[in-house]
Coordinates of C-alpha atoms in Angstrom, one line a residue:
X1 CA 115.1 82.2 -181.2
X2 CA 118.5 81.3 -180.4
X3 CA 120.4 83.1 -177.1
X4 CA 122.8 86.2 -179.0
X5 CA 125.8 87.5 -177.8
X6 CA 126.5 90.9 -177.0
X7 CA 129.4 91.7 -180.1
X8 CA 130.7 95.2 -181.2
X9 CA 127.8 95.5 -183.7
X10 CA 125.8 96.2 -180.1
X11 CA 128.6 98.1 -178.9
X12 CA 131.1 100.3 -181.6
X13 CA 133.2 101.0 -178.7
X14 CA 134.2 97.4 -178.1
X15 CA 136.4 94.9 -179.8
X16 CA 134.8 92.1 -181.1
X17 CA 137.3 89.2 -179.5
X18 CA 137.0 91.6 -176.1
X19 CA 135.5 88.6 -173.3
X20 CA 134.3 91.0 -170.9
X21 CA 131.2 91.4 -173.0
X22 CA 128.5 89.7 -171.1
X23 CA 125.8 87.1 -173.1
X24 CA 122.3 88.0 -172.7
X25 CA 119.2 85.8 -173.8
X26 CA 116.7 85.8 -176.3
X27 CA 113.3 86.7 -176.4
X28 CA 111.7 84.5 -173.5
X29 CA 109.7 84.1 -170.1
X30 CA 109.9 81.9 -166.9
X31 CA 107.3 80.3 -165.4
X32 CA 108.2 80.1 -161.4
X33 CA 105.9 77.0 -160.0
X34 CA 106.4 77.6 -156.2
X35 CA 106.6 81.2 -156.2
X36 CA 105.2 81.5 -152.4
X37 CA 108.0 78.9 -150.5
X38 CA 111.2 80.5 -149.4
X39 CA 113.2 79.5 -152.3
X40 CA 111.6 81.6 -154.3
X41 CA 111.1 85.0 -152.3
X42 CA 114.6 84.8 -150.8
X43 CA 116.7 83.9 -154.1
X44 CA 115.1 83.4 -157.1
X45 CA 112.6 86.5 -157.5
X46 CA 115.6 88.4 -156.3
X47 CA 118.1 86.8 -158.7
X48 CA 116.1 87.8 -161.4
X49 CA 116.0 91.7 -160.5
X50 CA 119.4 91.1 -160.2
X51 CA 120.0 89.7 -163.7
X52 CA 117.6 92.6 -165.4
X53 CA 119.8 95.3 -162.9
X54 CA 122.9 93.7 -164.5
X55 CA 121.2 94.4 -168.4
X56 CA 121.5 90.5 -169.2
X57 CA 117.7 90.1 -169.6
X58 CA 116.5 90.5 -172.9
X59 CA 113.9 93.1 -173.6
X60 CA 110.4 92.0 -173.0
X61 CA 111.2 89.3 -170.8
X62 CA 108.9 88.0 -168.7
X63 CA 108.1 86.4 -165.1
X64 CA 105.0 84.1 -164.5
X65 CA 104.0 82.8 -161.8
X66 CA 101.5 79.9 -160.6
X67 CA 100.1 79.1 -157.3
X68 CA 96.8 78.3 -155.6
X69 CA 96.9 82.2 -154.1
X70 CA 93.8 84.3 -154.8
X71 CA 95.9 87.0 -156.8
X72 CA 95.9 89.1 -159.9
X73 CA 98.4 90.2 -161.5
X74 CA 99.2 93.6 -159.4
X75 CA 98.8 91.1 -155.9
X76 CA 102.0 89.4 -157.5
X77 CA 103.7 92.3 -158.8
X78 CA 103.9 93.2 -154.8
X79 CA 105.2 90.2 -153.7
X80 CA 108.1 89.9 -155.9
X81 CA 109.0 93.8 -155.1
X82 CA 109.0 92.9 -151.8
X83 CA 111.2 90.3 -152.2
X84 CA 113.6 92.1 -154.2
X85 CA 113.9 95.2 -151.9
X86 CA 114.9 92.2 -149.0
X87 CA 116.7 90.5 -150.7
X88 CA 118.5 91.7 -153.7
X89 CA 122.1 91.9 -154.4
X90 CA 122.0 94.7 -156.6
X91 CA 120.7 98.5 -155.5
X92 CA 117.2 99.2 -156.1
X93 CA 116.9 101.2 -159.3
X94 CA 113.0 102.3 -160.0
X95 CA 113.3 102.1 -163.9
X96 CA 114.6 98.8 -163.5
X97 CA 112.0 97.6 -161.7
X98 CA 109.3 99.6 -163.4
X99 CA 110.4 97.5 -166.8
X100 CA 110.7 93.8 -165.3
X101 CA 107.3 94.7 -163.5
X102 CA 105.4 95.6 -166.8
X103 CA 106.3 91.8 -167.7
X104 CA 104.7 90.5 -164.7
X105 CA 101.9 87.7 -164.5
X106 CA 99.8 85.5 -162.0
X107 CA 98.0 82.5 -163.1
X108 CA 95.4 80.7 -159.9
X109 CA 95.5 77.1 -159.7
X110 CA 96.6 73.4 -158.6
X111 CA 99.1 71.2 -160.0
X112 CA 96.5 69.2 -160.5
X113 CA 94.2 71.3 -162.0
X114 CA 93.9 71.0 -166.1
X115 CA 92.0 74.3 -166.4
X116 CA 93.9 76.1 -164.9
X117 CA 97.1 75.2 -167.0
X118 CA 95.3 75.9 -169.9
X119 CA 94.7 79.3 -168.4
X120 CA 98.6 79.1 -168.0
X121 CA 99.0 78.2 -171.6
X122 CA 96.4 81.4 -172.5
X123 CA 99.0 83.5 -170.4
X124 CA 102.4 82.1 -172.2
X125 CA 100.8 82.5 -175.8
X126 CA 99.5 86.5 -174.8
X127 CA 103.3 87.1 -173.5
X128 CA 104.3 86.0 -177.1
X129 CA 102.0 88.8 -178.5
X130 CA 102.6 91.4 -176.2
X131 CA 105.9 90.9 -175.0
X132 CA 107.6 89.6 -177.8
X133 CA 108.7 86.2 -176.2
X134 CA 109.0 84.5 -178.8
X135 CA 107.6 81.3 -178.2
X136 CA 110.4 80.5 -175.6
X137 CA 109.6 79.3 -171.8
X138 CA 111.8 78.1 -169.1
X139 CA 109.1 76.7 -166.4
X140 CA 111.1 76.8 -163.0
X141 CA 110.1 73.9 -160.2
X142 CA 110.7 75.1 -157.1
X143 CA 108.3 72.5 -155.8
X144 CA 108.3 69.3 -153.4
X145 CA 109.5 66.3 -155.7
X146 CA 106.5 64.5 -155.6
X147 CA 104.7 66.7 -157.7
X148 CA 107.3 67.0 -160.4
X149 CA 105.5 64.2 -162.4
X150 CA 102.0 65.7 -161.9
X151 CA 103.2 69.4 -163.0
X152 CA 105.2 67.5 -166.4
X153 CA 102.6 65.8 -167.5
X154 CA 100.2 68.8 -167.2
X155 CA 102.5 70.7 -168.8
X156 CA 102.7 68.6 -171.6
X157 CA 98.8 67.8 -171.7
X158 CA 98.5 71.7 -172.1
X159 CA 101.0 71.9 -175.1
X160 CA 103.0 73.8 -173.1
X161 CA 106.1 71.5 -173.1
X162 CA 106.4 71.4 -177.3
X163 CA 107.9 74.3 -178.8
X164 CA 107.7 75.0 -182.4
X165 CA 110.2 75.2 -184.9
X166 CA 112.8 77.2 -184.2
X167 CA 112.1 78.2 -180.2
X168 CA 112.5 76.0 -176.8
X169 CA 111.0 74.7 -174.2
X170 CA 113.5 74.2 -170.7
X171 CA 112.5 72.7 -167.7
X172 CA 114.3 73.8 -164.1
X173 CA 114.3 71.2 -161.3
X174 CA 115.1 71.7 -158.1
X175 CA 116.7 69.3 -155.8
X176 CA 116.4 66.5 -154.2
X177 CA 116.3 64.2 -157.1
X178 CA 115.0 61.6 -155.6
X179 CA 115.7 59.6 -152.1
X180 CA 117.3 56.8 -153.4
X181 CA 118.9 55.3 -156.9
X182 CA 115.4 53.5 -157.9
X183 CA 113.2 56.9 -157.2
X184 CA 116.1 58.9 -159.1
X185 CA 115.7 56.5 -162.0
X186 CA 112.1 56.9 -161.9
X187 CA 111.8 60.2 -161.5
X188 CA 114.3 60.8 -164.5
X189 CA 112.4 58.5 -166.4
X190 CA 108.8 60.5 -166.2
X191 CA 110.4 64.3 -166.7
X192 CA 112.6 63.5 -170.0
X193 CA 109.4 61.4 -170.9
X194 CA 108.1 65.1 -171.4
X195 CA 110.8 67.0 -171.7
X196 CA 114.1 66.1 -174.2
X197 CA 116.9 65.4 -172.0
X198 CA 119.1 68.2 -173.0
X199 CA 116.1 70.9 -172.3
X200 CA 116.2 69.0 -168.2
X201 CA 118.5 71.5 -166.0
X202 CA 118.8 70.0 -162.3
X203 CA 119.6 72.7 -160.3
X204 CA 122.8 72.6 -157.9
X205 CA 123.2 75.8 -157.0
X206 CA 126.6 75.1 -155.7
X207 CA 127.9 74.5 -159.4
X208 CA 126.9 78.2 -159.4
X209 CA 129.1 79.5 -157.0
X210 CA 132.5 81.2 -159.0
X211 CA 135.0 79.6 -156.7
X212 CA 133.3 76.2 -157.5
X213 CA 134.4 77.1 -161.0
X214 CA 137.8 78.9 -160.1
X215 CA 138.3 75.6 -159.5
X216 CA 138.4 74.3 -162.8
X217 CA 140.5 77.6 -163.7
X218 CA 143.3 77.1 -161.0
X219 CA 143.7 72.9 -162.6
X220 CA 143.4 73.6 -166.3
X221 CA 145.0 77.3 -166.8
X222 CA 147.8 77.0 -164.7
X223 CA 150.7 74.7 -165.5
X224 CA 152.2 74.6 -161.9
X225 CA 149.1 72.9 -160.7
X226 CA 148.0 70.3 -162.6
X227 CA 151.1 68.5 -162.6
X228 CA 151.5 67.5 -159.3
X229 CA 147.4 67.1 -158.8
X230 CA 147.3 63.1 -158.4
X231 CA 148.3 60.4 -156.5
X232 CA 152.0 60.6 -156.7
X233 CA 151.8 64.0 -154.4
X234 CA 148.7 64.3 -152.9
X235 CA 147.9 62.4 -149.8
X236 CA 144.0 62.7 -148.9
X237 CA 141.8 65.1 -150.0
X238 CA 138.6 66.2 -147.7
X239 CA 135.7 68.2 -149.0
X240 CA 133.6 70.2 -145.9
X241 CA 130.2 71.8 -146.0
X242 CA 129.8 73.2 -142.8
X243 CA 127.0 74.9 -141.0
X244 CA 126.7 77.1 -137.8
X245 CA 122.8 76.9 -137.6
X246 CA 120.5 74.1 -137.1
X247 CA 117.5 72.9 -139.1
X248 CA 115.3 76.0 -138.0
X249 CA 111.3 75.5 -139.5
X250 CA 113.0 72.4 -141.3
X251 CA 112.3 70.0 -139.2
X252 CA 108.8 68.3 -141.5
X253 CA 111.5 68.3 -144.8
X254 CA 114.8 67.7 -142.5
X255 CA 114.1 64.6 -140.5
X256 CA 112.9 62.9 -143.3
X257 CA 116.0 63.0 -145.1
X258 CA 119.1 63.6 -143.2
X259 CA 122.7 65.5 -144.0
X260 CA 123.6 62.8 -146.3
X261 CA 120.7 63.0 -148.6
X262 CA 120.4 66.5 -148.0
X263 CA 124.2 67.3 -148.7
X264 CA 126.7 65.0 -149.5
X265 CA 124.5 62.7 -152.2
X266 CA 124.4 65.9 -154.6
X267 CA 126.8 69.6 -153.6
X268 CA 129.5 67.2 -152.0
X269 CA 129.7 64.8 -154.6
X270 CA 129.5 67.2 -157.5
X271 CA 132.5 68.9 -155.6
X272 CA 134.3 65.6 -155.4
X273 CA 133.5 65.2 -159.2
X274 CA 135.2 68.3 -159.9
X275 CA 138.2 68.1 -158.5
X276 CA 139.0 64.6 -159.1
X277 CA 138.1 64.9 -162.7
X278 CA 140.6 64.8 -166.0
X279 CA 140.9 67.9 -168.0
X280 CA 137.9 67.5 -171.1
X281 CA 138.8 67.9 -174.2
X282 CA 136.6 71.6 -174.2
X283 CA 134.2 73.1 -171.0
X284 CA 131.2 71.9 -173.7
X285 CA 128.7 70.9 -171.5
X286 CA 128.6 67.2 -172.9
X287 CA 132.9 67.1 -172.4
X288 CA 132.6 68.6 -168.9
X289 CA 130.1 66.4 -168.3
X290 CA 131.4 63.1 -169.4
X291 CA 134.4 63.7 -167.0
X292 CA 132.8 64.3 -164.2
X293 CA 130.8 61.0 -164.6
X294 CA 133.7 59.2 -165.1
X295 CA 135.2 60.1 -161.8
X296 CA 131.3 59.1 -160.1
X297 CA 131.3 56.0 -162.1
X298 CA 135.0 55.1 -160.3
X299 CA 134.3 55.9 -156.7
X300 CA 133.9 52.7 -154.2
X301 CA 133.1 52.8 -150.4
X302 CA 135.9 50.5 -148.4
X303 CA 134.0 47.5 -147.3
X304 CA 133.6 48.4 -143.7
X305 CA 131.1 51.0 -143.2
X306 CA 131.2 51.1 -140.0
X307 CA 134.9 52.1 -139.6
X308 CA 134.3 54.2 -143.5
X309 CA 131.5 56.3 -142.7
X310 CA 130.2 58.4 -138.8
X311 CA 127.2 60.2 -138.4
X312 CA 125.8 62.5 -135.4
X313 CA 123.1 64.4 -134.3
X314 CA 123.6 67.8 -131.8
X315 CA 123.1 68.2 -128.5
X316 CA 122.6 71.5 -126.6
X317 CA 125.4 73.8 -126.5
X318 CA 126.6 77.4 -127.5
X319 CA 126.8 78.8 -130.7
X320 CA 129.1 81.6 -130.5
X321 CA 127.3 83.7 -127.5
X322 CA 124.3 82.1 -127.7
X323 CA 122.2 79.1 -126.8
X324 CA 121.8 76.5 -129.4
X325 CA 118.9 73.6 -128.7
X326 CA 119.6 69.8 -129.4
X327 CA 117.8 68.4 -132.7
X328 CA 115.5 66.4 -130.7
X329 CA 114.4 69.2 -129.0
X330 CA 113.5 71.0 -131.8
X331 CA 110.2 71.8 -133.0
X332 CA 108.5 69.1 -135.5
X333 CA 111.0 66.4 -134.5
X334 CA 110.8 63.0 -133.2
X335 CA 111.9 62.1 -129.7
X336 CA 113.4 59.1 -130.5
X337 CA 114.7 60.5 -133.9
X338 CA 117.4 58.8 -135.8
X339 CA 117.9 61.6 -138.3
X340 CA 121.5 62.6 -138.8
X341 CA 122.9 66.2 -138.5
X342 CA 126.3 65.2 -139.4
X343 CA 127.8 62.8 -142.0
X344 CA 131.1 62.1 -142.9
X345 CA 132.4 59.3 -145.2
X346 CA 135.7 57.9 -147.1
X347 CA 136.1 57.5 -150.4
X348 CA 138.4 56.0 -152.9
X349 CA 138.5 56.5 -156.7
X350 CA 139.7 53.5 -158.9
X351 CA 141.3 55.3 -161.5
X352 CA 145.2 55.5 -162.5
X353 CA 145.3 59.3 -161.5
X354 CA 143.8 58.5 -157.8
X355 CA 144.8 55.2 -156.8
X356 CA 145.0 55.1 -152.9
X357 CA 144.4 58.5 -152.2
X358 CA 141.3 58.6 -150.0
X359 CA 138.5 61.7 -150.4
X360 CA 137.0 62.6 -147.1
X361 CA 133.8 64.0 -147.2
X362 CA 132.0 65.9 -144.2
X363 CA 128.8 68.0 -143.7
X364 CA 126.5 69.1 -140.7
X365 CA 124.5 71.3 -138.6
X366 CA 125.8 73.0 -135.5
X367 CA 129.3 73.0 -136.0
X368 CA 132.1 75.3 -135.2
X369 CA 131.6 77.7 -138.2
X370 CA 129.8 78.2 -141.1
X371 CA 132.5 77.3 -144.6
X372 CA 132.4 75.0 -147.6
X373 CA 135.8 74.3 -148.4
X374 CA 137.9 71.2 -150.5
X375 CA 141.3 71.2 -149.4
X376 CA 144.1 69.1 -151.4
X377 CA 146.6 67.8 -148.7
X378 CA 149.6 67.0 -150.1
X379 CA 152.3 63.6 -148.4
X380 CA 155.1 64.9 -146.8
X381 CA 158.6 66.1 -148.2
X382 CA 160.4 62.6 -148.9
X383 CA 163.7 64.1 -147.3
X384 CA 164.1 66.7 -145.6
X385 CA 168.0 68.3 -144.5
X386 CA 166.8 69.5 -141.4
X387 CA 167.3 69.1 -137.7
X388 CA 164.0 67.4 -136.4
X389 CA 163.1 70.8 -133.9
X390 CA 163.8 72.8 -137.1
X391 CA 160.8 71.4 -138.5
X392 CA 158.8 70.2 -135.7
X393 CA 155.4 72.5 -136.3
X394 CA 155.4 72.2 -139.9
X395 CA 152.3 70.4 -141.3
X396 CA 151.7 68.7 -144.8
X397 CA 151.4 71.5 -148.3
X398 CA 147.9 72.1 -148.6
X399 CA 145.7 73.7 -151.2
X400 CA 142.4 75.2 -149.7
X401 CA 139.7 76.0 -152.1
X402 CA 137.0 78.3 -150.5
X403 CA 133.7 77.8 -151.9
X404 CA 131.7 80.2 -148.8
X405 CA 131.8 82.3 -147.0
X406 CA 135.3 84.2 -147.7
X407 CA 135.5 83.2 -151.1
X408 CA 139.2 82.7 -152.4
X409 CA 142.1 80.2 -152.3
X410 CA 145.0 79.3 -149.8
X411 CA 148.0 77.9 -150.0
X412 CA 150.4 76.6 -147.1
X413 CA 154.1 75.7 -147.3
X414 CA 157.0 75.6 -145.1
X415 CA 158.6 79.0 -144.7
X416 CA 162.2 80.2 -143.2
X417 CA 161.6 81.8 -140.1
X418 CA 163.3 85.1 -140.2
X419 CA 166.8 84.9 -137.9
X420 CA 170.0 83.4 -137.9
X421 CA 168.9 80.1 -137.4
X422 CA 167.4 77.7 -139.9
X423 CA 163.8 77.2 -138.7
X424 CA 161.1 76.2 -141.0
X425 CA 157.2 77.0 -140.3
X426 CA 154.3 76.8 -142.3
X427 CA 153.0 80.1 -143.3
X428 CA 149.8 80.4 -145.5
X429 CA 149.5 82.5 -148.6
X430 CA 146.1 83.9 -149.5
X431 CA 144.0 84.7 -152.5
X432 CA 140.5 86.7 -151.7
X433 CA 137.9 87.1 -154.3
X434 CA 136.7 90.1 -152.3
X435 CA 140.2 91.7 -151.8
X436 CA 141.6 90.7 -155.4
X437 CA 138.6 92.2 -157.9
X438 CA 137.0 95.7 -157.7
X439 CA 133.4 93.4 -159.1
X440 CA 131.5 91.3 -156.7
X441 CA 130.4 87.7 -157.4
X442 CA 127.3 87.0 -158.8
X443 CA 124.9 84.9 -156.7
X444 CA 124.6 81.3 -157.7
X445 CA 121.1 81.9 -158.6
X446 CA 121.6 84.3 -160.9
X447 CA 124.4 82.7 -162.6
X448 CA 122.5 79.5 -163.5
X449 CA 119.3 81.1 -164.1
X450 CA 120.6 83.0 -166.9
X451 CA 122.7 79.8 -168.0
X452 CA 119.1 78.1 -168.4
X453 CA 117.7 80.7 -170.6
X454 CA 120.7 80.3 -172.5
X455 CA 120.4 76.9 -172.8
X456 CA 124.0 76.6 -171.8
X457 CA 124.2 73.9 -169.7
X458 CA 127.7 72.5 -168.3
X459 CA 126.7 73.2 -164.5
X460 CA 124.0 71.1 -164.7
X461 CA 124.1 67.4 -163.8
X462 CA 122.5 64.9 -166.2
X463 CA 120.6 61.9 -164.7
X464 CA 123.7 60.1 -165.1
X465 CA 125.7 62.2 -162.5
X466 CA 122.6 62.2 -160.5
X467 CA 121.9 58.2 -160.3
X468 CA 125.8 57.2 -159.9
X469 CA 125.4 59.7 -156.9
X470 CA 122.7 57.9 -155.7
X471 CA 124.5 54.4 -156.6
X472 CA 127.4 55.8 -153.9
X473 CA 125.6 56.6 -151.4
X474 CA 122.7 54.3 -150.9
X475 CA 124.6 51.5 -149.0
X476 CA 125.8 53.8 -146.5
X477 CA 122.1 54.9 -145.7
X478 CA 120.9 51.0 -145.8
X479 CA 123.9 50.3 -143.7
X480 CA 123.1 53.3 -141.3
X481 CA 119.2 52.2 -141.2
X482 CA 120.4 48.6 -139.9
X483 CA 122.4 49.9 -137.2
X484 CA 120.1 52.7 -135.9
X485 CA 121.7 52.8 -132.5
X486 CA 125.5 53.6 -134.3
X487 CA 124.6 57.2 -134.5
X488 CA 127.2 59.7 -131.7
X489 CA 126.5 63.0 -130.4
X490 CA 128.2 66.8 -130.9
X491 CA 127.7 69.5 -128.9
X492 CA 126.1 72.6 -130.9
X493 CA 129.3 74.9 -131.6
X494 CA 132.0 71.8 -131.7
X495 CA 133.6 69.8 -135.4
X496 CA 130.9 66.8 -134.9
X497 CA 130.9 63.5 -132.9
X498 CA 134.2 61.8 -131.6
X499 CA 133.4 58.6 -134.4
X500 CA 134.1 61.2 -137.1
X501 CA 137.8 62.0 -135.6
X502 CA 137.8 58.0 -135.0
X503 CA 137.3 57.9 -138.7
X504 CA 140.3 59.9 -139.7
X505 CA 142.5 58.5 -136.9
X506 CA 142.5 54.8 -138.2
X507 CA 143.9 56.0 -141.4
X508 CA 146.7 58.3 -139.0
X509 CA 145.4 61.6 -139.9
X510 CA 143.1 64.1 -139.1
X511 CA 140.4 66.8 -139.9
X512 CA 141.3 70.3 -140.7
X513 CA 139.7 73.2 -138.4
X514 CA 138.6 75.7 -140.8

């Protein structure tokens, strides 16, 4: 069955063309492969209370899960109401739960194990009896990458990964694709060997986010934006994922990969692609996505990395009141580690809209705050018919999209100081999401979750975005493994090591404190 819409045949009191009426799914299930890892208890179990809370589940939905576990079904049915109760967005509502719970199930087993994905297969085709799913499964892997092959292909030796006529069959990967372009490619290769590439949705939960997609609202809906959003007015533009807590338990997953491969190769670039991108012709997710690969396809690292890219790791320091270890004294880590906490590069796009404005990307552990931002800095007035201490504190017009925590938008321009005298300061002006509407914002999870059941799929990169990511940013990790020694230090609590203000100095400007 096909996802419905909600119209005014479900609701008299409605009009038909009103677009507050939300979109529920079809009949279906998920099966959640990793139900017992963090992922999984703190967001998605919780996500999908949230969903049923929100009435966007269809009836009869259901929630399996797999893992090696000695559970029944009523074992599971306590874990995931444990998970919602901690971590749910939503109230708790008893009737709620007492209907997602009666579509609860627990299948035992490996990923390796044949029998027991038959059992799995048993379980899916009983849901279809009892629970009216219709024949349509979203299997959810929220497991390490290296097993991603093993659970396809079982998947697909259990008839499990062919629907029949008329249903569907989704699979849900999580990230990291990959660790470099040739295990992306590879990797890409065996999962749409199984599944059909438009039934593949690679989760970025930051895609999720609504300011991430405000963003496309404030360039496409607004004429007073999009004119001026290119290289004739805009000067640099730096994107910032920002954290104010180190790697915690991390440490076996952390120091294998890095803040580059862990950040910047998938949320920062998809970021990038977004806000760089040309309006597509509708927000399909085959237009949407063609425009964002375009933009990928464009961007070029300058030639020197060392002067185009810094890295760090932390040191001991305070965060806020309190006490904050160095990486290499953490637990699970290396001594003589070479694993970057911070990572910043520069980027150029070759494309008419772009030329010779640099993008500025940043990310790491430890710093001053926790906040995701992309800020659009804009070149200076060409003239301006002022006395030089008139205007002496102003800064450069800036456009500050807030992706977390305070989700909203800022602007700042040069204002009048009020007097007799003609001063000029810059004064911000402020849009909050949480001050602006009386309904709070989804959590990414539950966004894309229900975008998977209904098969809608724009904030989902394809293998293409996913590889021309991987395309970027491989010869700055090559070029960071030949010069292991070229890595600085940051005190836990400070904006990263001094290379990364080095960076932005050669090109005469400098990061923005958040």
């Amino acid at each position: 069955m096909t996802p419905v819409e909600i119209t005014a045949e479900h609701n008299p009191l409605r009009h038909p063309d009103d677009k507050r009426l939300p979109r529920i799914a079809g009949p279906c299930s998920m099966v959640m492969f990793g139900i017992t890892g963090d992922l999984a208890r703190r967001k998605l179990m919780p996500a999908i209370y949230d969903l049923a809370n929100r009435g966007l589940l269809p009836p009869g939905f259901s929630l399996v899960g797999f893992a090696r576990r000695d559970w029944d079904d009523q074992d599971f049915a306590a874990v995931v109401h444990d998970a919602v109760k901690s971590h749910a967005r939503t109230p708790f509502r008893e009737e709620v739960w007492q209907d997602l719970a009666e579509g609860l199930r627990f299948v035992r087993g490996t990923f390796d194990d044949p029998e027991a994905f038959a059992r799995l297969a048993q379980t899916v085709r009983e849901l279809d009896e009892a629970r009216g799913t219709g024949g349509n499964h979203a299997f959810y892997l929220s497991i390490p990458p290296d097993w991603f092959a093993a659970v396809c292909e079982q998947l697909q030796a259990a008839g499990l990964s062919t629907p029949q006529p008329g249903t569907w069959r989704r699979v849900v990967v999580e990230k990291p694709f990959g660790h470099d372009l040739a295990s992306a490619q590879e990797l890409n290769h065996i999962i749409e060997a199984v599944f059909p590439a438009d039934s593949v949705f690679r989760i970025d939960h930051y895609l999720g986010k609504e300011t991430v997609q405000n963003l496309l609202a404030l360039r496409f809906a607004n004429q007073m934006f999009e004119p001026v959003w290119n290289a004739h007015y805009v000067d640099h533009v730096q994107i910032t994922m920002a954290e104010d807590i180190g790697i915690g338990g991390r440490a076996g997953y952390y120091d294998d990969v890095g803040a580059a491969k862990d950040v910047i190769q998938n949320h920062l670039l998809q970021l990038l692609a977004l806000t760089a991108m040309e309006e597509p012709v509708s927000f399909t997710a085959d237009a949407v996505r063609a425009e964002k690969e375009k933009v990928l396809a464009s961007a070029r690292l300058p030639q020197d990395l060392a002067a185009a890219t810094a890295r760090g790791q932390y040191t001991a320091g305070w965060q806020g009141s309190e006490r904050a270890h160095g990486y290499l004294d953490e637990d699970g880590v290396a001594p003589d580690s070479t694993t970057e906490t911070y990572a910043a590069l520069k980027l150029e796009l070759d494309s008419r809209r772009w030329a010779g404005v640099p993008f500025y990307l940043r990310t790491g552990k430890q710093l001053g705050k926790r906040v995701t931002e992309i800020a659009v800095i804009f070149k200076r007035t060409p003239h301006l018919p002022f006395r030089s201490t008139d205007t002496v504190e102003m800064g450069k017009n800036a456009i500050v999209v807030r992706i977390q925590p305070d989700e909203g938008i800022t602007m700042r321009f040069g204002s009048k100081v009020p007097g007799t005298q003609m001063e000029v300061r810059d004064v911000t002006m402020d849009f909050g999401y949480g001050s602006s509407f009386t309904e709070t914002s989804p959590e990414a999870y539950e966004r894309l979750i229900l975008d998977v059941l209904l098969g809608d799929p724009p904030l989902f990169p394809r293998h293409e975005e996913v590889e021309q990511s991987w395309r970027i940013l491989d010869p700055v990790v090559q070029f960071w493994n030949e010069h292991p020694e070229q890595i600085g230090q940051y005190a836990a609590g400070t904006w990263g090591p001094p290379e990364a203000d080095q960076l932005m100095h050669r090109d005469g400007r400098e990061w923005r404190l958040p």
